[in-house]
Short mmCIF file of C-alpha atoms in Angstrom, two decimals:
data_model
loop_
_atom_site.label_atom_id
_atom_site.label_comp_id
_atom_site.label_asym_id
_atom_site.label_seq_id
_atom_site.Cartn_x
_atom_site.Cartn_y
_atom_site.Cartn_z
CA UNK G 1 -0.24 6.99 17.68
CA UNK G 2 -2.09 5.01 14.84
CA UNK G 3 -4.22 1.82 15.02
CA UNK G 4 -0.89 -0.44 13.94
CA UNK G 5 0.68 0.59 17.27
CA UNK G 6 -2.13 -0.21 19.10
CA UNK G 7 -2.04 -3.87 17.86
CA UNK G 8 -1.16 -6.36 20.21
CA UNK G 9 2.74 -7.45 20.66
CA UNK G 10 2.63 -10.95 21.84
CA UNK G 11 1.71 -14.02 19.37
CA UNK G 12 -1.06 -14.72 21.49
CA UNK G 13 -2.53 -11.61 21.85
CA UNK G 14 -2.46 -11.59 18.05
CA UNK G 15 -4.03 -14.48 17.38
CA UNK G 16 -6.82 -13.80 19.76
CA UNK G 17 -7.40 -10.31 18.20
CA UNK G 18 -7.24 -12.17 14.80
CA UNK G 19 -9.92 -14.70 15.85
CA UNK G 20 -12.08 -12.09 17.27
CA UNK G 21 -12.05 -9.82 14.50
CA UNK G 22 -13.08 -12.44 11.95
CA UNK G 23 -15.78 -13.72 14.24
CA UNK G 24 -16.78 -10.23 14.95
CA UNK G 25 -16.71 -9.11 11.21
CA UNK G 26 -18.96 -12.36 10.16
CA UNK G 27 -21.72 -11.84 13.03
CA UNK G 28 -22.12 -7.86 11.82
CA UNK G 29 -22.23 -9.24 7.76
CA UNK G 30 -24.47 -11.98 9.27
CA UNK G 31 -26.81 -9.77 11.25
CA UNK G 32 -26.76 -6.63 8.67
CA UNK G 33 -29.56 -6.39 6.88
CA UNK G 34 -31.79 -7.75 10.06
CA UNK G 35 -30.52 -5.23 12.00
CA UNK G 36 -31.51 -2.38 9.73
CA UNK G 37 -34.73 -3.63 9.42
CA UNK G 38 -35.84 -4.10 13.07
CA UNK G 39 -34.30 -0.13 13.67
CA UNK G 40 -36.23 1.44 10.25
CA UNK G 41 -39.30 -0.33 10.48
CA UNK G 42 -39.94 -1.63 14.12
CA UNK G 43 -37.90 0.85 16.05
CA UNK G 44 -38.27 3.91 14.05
CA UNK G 45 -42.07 2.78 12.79
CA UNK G 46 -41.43 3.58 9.28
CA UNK G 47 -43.62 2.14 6.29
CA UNK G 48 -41.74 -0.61 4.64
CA UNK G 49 -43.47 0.38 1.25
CA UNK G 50 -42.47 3.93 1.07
CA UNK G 51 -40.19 4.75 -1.27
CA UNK G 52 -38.01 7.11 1.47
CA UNK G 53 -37.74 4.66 3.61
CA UNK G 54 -36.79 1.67 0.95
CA UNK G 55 -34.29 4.11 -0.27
CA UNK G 56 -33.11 4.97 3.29
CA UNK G 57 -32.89 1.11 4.00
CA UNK G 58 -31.05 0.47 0.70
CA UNK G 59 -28.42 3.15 2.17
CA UNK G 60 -27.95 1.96 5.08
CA UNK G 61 -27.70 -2.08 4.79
CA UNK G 62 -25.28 -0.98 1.74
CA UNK G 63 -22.91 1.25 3.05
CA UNK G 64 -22.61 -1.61 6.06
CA UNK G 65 -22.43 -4.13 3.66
CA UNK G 66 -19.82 -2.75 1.81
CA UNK G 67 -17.35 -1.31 4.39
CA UNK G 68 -17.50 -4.71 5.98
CA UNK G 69 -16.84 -6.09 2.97
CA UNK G 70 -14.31 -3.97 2.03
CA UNK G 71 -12.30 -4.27 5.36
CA UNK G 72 -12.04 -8.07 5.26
CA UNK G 73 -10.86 -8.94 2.13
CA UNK G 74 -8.51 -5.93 1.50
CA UNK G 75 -7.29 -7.16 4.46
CA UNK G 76 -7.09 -10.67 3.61
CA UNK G 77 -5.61 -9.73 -0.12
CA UNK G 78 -2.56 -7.42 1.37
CA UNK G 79 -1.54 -10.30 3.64
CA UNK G 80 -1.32 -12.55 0.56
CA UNK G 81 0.02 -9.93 -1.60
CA UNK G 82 2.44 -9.28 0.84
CA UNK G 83 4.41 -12.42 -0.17
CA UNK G 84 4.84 -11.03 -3.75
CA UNK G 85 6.57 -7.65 -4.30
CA UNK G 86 7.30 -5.58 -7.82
CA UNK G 87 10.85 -5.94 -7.32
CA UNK G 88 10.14 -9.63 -7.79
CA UNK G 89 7.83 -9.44 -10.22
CA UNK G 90 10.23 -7.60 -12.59
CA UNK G 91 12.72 -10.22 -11.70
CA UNK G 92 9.43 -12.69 -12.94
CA UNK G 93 9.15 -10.63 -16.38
CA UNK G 94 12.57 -9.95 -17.18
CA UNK G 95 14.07 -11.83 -20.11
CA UNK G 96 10.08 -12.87 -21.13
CA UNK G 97 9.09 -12.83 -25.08
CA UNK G 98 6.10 -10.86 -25.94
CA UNK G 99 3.44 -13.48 -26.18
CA UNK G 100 3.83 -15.62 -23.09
CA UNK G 101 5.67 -12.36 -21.63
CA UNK G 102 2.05 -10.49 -21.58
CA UNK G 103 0.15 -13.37 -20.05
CA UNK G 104 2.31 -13.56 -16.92
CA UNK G 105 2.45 -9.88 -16.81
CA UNK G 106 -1.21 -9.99 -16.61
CA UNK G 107 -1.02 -12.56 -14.21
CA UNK G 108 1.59 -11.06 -11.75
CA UNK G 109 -0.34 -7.58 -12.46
CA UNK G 110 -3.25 -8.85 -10.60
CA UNK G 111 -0.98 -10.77 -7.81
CA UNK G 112 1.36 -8.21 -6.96
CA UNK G 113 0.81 -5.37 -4.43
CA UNK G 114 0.59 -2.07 -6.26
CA UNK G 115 -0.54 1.07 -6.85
CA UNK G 116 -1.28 2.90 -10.10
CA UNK G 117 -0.20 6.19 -8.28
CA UNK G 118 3.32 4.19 -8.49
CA UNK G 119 3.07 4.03 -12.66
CA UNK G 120 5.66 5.76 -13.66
CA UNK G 121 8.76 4.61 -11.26
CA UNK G 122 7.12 1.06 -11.57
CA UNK G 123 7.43 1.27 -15.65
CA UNK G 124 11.04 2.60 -15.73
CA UNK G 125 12.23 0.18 -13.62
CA UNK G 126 10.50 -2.47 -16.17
CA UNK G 127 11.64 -1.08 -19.46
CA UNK G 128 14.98 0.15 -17.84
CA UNK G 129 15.24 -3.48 -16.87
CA UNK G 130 14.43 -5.21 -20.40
CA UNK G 131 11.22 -5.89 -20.16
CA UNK G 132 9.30 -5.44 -23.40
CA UNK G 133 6.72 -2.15 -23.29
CA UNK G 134 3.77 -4.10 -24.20
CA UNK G 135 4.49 -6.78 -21.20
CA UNK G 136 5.03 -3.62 -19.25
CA UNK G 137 1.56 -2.58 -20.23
CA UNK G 138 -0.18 -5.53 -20.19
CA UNK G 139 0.97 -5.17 -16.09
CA UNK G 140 -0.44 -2.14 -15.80
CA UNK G 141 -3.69 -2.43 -17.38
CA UNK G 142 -4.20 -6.01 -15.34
CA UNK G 143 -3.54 -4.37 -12.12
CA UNK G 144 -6.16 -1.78 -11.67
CA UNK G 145 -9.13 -4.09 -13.72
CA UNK G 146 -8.44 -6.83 -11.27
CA UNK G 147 -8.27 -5.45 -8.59
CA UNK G 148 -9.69 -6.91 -4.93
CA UNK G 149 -12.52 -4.79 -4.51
CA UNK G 150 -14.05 -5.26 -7.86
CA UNK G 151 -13.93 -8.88 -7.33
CA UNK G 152 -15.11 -8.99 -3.70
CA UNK G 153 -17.83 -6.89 -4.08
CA UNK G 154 -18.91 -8.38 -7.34
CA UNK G 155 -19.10 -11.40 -5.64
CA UNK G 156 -21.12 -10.67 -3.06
CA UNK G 157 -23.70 -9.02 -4.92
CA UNK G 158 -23.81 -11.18 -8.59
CA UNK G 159 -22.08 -14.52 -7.17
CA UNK G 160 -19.05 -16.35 -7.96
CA UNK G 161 -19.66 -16.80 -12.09
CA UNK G 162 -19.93 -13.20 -12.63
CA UNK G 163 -16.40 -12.66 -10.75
CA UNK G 164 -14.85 -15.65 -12.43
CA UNK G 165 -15.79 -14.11 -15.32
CA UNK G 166 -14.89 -10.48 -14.71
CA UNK G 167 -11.35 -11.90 -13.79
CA UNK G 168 -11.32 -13.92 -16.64
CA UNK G 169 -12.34 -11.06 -18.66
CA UNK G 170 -10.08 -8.23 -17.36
CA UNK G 171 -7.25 -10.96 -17.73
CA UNK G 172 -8.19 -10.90 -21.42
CA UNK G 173 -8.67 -7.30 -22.06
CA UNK G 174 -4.67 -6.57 -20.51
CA UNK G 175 -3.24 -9.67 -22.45
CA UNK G 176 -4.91 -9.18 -25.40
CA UNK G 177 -4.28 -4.81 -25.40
CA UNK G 178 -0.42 -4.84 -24.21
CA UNK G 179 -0.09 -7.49 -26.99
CA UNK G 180 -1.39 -5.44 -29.72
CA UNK G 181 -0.07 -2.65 -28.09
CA UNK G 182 3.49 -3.96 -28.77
CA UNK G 183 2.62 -4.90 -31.37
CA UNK G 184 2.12 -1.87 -33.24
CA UNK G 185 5.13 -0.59 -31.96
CA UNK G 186 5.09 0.95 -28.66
CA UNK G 187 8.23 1.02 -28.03
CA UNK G 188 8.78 3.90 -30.39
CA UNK G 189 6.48 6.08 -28.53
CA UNK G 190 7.71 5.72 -25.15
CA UNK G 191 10.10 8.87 -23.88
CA UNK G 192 13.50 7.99 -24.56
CA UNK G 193 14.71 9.20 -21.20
CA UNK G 194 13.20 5.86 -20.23
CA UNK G 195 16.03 3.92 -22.40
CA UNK G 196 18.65 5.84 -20.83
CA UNK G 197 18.04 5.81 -17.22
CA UNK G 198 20.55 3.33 -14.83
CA UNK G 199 19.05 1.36 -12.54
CA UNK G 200 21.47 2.19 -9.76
CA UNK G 201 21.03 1.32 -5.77
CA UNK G 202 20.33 -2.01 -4.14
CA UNK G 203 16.55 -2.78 -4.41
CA UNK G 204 14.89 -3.10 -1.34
CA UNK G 205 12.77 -5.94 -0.91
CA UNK G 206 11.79 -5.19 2.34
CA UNK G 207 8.29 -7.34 2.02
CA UNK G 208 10.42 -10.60 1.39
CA UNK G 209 11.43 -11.42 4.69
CA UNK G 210 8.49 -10.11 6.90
CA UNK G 211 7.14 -12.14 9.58
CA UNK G 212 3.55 -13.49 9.88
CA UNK G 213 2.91 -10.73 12.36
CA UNK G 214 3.86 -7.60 10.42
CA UNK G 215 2.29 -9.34 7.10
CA UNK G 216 -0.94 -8.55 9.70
CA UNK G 217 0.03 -5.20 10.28
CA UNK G 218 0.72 -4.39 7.00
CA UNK G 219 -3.25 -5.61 6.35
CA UNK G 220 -4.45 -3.59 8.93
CA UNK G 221 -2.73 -0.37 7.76
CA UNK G 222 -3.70 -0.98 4.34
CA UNK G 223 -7.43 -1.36 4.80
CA UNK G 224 -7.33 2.34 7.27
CA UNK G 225 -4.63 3.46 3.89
CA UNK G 226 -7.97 2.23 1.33
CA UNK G 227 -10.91 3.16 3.63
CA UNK G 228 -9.48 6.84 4.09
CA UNK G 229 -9.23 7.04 0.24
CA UNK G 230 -12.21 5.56 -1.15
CA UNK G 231 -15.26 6.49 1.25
CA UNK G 232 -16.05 9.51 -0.06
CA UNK G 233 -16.80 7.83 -3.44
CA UNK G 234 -18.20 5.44 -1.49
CA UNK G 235 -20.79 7.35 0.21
CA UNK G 236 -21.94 8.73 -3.26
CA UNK G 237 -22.41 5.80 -4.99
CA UNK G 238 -24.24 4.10 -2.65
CA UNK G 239 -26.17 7.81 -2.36
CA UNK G 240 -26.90 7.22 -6.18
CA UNK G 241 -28.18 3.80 -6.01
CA UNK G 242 -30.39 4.31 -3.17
CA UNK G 243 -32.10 7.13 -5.13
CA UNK G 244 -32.45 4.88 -8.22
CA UNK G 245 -32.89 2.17 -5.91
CA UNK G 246 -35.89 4.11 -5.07
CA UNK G 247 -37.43 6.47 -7.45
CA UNK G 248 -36.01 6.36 -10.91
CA UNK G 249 -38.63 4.10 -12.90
CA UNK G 250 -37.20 0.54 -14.17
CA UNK G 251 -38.99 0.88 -17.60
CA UNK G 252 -37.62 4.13 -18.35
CA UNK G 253 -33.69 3.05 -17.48
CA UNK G 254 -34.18 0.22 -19.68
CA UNK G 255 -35.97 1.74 -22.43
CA UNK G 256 -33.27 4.06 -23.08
CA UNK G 257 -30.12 1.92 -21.93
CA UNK G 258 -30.97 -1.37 -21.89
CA UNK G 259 -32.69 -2.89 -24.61
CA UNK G 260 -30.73 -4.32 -27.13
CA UNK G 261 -29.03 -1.52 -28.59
CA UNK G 262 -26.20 -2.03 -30.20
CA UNK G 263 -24.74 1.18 -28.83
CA UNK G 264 -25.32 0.64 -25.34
CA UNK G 265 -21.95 -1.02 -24.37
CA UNK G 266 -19.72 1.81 -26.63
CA UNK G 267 -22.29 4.06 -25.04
CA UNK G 268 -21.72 2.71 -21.07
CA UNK G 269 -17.41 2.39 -22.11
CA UNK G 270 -17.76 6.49 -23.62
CA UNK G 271 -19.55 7.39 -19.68
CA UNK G 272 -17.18 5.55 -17.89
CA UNK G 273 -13.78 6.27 -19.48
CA UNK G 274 -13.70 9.85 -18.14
CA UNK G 275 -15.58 9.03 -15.16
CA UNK G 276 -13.30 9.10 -11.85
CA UNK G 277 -13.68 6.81 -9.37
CA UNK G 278 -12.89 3.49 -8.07
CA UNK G 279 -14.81 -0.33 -7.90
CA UNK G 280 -15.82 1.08 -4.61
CA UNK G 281 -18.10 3.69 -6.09
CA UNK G 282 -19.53 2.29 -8.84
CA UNK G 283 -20.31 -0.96 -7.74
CA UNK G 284 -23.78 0.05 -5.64
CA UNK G 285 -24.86 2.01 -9.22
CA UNK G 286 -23.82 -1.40 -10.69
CA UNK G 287 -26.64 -3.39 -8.18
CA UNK G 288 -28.98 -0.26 -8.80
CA UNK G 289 -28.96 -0.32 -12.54
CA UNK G 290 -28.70 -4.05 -12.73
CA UNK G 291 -32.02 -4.29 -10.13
CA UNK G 292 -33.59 -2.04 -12.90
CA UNK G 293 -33.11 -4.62 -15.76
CA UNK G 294 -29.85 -3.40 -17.07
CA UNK G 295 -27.97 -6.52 -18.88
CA UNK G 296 -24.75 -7.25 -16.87
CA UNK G 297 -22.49 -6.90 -19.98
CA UNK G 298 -22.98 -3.48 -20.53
CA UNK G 299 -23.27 -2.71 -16.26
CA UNK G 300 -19.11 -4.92 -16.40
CA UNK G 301 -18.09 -2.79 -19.80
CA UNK G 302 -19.27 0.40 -17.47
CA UNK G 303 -17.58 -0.65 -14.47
CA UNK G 304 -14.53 -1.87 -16.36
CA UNK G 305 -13.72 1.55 -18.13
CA UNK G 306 -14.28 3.39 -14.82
CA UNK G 307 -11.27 1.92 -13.22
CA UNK G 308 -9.16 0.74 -16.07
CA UNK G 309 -8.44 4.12 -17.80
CA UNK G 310 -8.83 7.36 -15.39
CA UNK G 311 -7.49 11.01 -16.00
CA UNK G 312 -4.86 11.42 -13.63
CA UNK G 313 -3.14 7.82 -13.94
CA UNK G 314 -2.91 9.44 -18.61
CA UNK G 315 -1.77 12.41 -16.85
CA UNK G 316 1.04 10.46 -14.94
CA UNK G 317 1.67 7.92 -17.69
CA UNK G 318 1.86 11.10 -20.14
CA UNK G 319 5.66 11.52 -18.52
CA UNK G 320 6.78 8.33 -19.90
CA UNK G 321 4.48 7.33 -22.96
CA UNK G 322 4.44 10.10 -26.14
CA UNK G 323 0.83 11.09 -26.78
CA UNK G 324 0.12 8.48 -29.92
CA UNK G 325 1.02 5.79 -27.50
CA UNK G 326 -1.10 7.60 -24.83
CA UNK G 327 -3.67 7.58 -27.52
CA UNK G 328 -3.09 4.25 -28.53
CA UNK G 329 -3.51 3.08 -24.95
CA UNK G 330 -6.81 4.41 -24.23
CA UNK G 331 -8.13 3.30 -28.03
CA UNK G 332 -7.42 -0.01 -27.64
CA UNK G 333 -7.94 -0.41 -23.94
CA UNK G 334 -11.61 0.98 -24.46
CA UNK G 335 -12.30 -1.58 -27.57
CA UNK G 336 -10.91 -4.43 -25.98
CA UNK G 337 -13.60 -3.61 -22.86
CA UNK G 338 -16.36 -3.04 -25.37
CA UNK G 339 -15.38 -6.28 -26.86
CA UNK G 340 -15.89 -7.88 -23.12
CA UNK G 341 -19.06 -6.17 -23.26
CA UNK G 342 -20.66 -7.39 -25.87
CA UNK G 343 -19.26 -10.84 -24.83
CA UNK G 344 -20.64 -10.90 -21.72
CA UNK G 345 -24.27 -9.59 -23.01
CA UNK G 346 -23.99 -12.93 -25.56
CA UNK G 347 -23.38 -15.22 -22.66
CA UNK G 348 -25.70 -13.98 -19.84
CA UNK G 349 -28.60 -12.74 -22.45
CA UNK Z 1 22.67 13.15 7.47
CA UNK Z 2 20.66 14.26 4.54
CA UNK Z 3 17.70 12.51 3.92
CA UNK Z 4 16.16 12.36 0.78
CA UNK Z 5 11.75 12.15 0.66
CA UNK Z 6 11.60 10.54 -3.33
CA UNK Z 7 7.85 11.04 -4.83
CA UNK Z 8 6.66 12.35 -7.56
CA UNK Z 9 4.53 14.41 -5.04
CA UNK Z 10 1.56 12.18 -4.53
CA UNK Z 11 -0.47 12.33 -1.02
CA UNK Z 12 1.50 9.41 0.39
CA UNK Z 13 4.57 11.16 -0.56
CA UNK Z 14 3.41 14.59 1.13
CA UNK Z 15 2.58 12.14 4.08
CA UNK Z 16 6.54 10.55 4.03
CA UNK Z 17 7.59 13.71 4.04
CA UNK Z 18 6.04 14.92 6.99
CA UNK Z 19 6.37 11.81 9.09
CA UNK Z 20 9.99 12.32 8.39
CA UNK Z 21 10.42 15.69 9.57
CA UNK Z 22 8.20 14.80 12.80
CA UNK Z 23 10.61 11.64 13.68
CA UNK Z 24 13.94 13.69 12.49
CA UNK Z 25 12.50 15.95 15.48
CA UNK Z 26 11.49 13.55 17.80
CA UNK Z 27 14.96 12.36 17.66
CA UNK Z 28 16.66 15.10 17.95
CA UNK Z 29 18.54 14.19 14.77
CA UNK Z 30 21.29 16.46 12.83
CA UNK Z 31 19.25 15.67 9.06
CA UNK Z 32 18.66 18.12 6.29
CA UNK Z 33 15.66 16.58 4.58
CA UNK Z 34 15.32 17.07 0.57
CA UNK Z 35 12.09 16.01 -1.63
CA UNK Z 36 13.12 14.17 -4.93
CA UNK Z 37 10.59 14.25 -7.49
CA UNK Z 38 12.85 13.87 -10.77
CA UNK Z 39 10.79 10.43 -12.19
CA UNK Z 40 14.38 9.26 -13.75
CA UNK Z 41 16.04 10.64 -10.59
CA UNK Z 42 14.21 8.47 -8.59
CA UNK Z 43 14.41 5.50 -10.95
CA UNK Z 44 18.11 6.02 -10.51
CA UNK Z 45 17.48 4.52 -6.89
CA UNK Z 46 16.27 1.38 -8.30
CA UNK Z 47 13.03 2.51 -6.55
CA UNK Z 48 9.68 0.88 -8.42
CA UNK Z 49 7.12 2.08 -6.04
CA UNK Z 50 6.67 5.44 -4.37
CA UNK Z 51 7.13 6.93 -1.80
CA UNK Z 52 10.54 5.76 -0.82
CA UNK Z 53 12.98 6.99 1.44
CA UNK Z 54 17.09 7.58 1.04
CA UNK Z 55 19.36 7.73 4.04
CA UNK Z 56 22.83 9.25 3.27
CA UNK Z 57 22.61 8.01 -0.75
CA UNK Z 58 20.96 4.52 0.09
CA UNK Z 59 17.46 3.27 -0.04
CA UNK Z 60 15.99 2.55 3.48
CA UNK Z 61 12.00 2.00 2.35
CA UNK Z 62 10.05 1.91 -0.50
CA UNK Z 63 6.09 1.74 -0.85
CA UNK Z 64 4.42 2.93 1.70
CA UNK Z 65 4.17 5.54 4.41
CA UNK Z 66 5.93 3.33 7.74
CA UNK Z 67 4.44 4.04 10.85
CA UNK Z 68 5.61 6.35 13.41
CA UNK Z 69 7.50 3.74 15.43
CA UNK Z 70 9.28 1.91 12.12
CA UNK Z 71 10.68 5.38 11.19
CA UNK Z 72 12.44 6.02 13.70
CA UNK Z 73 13.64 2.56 13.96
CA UNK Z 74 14.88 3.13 10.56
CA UNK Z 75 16.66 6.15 11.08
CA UNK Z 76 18.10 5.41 14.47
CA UNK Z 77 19.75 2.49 12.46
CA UNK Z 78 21.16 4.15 10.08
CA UNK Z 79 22.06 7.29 12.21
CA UNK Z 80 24.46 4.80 14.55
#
């Protein structure tokens, strides 16, 4: 028996359980950080000026923070999402030029429900279907740079700007690459079992005529689907900002990564390309390294490469995309985020 | 009835697979159950997101691992 059968059947029931989670959720953000506080310091009588304890209250109020965080607005984005599905999405892109054709794509890459573990079936069915490879790819760059946690939790901690502007930016980066991209040719350098696969079978849209109540269902299993995934990364993360958080020296960070070397973005994109994890992760070593005087260009560049380009979605891609395109991919992908580096370090310097 | 699991062997699809077999049980249902894996294979379904499930030849789900009680709505459906 899992948490969805468990729900409540009756309308009422649901929208009682609704209303009390939301009110629940907002008292525990609201009361967060107070609550830690009066436990570590008043309750447990520890010294508000060591360095364990700031590190150990850093920990805490984060990981808090951040699953809360995490629960309400995956939960809030899959309801949405749930309105939108690739099947119609494809149906969106189909018959688009290149040019306007990567700007939706981008657009529908951030709207639509997806996952990159889905890649490969998800760009057959788009190239089978007539839909140009760099549209194709501008979809699948946008939909892992956007994605819901990035944006909620860079939100919360930076404000609204920097998210406008990291949507903005990612938006940019997955026009701009799967234009180029197509540019030069991709379509030469995709596997040409691609070209010759039928789309055969009815499509099942079963998202399209959902009711309100399993749209809420659907929320609620994908926030246990994301939590279960993600909080191991999590966990470290957070583990590694508390400990810079606490001990490693501001001056010394910035000395060597932050002042206004030209290399630092190239330098941030080369860490995080290869680097696996998700928004999740990376976002407390974000507020860490950002706390220590790193510029926020640089800290987005980072955070961009770690979740736009990631080992086993190449490995995956590798069965429909030849390696120069493969190459291609991650070349261009990487410039176009050290480009939004730089950018960013212009505008907020 | 021969059910088909299609994934190119991801954790959700490992996850399809076995709440298959465990509702196929619960049922008490005559199904041989076979794991398709073949990317153009499952393309072939008109299946865009993984994992997805095929009842006697025709798509029943796509996208995500359906809860216990879904399932074996699903298959009692098409099993009638």
């Amino acid at each position: 028996m899992t948490l969805v059968d468990r729900l409540p059947t009756t309308t009422r029931g649901r929208t009682l359980a609704l209303a009390g989670g939301a009110t629940t959720w907002l008292a525990a953000l609201w009361l967060n950080s107070w609550i830690w506080d009066r436990l570590l310091y008043d309750v447990g009588h520890l010294d508000p000026a060591a360095r364990v304890s700031g590190a150990l209250n850093f920990f805490l109020q984060d990981t808090v923070k951040i699953a809360l965080l995490l629960v309400g607005i995956i939960f809030v984005v899959t309801v949405l999402r749930s309105y939108l599905s690739i099947e119609r999405t494809r149906a969106l892109l189909g018959g688009r030029r290149e040019g306007v054709g990567n700007v939706v794509a981008a657009g529908l890459g951030v709207a639509t429900p997806f996952c990159s573990c889905s890649a490969v079936p998800a760009f057959i069915g788009f190239v089978a279907a007539g839909v140009p490879t760099g549209v194709t790819l501008s979809f699948l760059i946008a939909s892992p740079l956007v994605n819901e946690v990035a944006v909620a939790l860079l939100w919360s901690m930076f404000g609204w700007r920097i998210a406008g502007l990291y949507i903005a930016a990612g938006l940019v980066v997955a026009i701009g690459a799967g234009w180029l991209l197509g540019r030069l040719g991709a379509q030469r350098w995709v596997e040409s079992f691609v070209f010759e696969t039928r789309l055969g079978g009815a499509l099942v849209d079963d998202t399209a005529h959902l009711t309100f109540g399993e749209r809420i269902e659907l929320g609620a299993e994908e926030v246990g689907t994301i939590l279960r995934k993600i909080w191991p990364y999590l966990l470290v993360g957070i583990g590694i900002g508390a400990v810079i958080h606490g001990w490693a020296p501001a001056d010394l960070i910035t000395r060597y990564a932050g002042q206004a070397t030209v290399l630092a973005v190239p330098f941030a994109v080369a860490i995080g390309v290869p680097l696996y994890s998700n928004a999740a992760g990376i976002m407390p070593l974000v507020q860490a390294l950002h706390d220590k005087g790193l510029p926020m260009g640089t800290l987005l560049a980072f955070m961009m490469s770690v979740v736009a380009l990631s080992l086993p979605e190449l490995v995956l891609l590798r069965r429909v995309l030849k390696p120069q395109l493969l190459g291609a991919f991650v070349a261009v992908v990487a410039l176009a985020i050290i480009g939004v580096g730089y950018l960013f370090n212009a505008l907020l310097g | 009835m021969i059910i088909k699991v299609l994934g190119p062997g991801c954790a959700n699809c490992a996850a399809l697979e076995r709440v298959t077999r465990e509702a196929v049980t619960d049922l008490g249902l005559d199904a041989t159950i076979e794991k398709v894996t073949d990317f153009a294979a499952i393309a072939g379904y008109g299946v865009m997101r993984t994992p997805a499930l095929v009842v006697d030849e025709k798509l029943v789900m796509a996208g995500r691992v359906p809860t216990a009680s879904h399932l074996r709505e699903l298959l009692q459906r098409d099993a009638s």
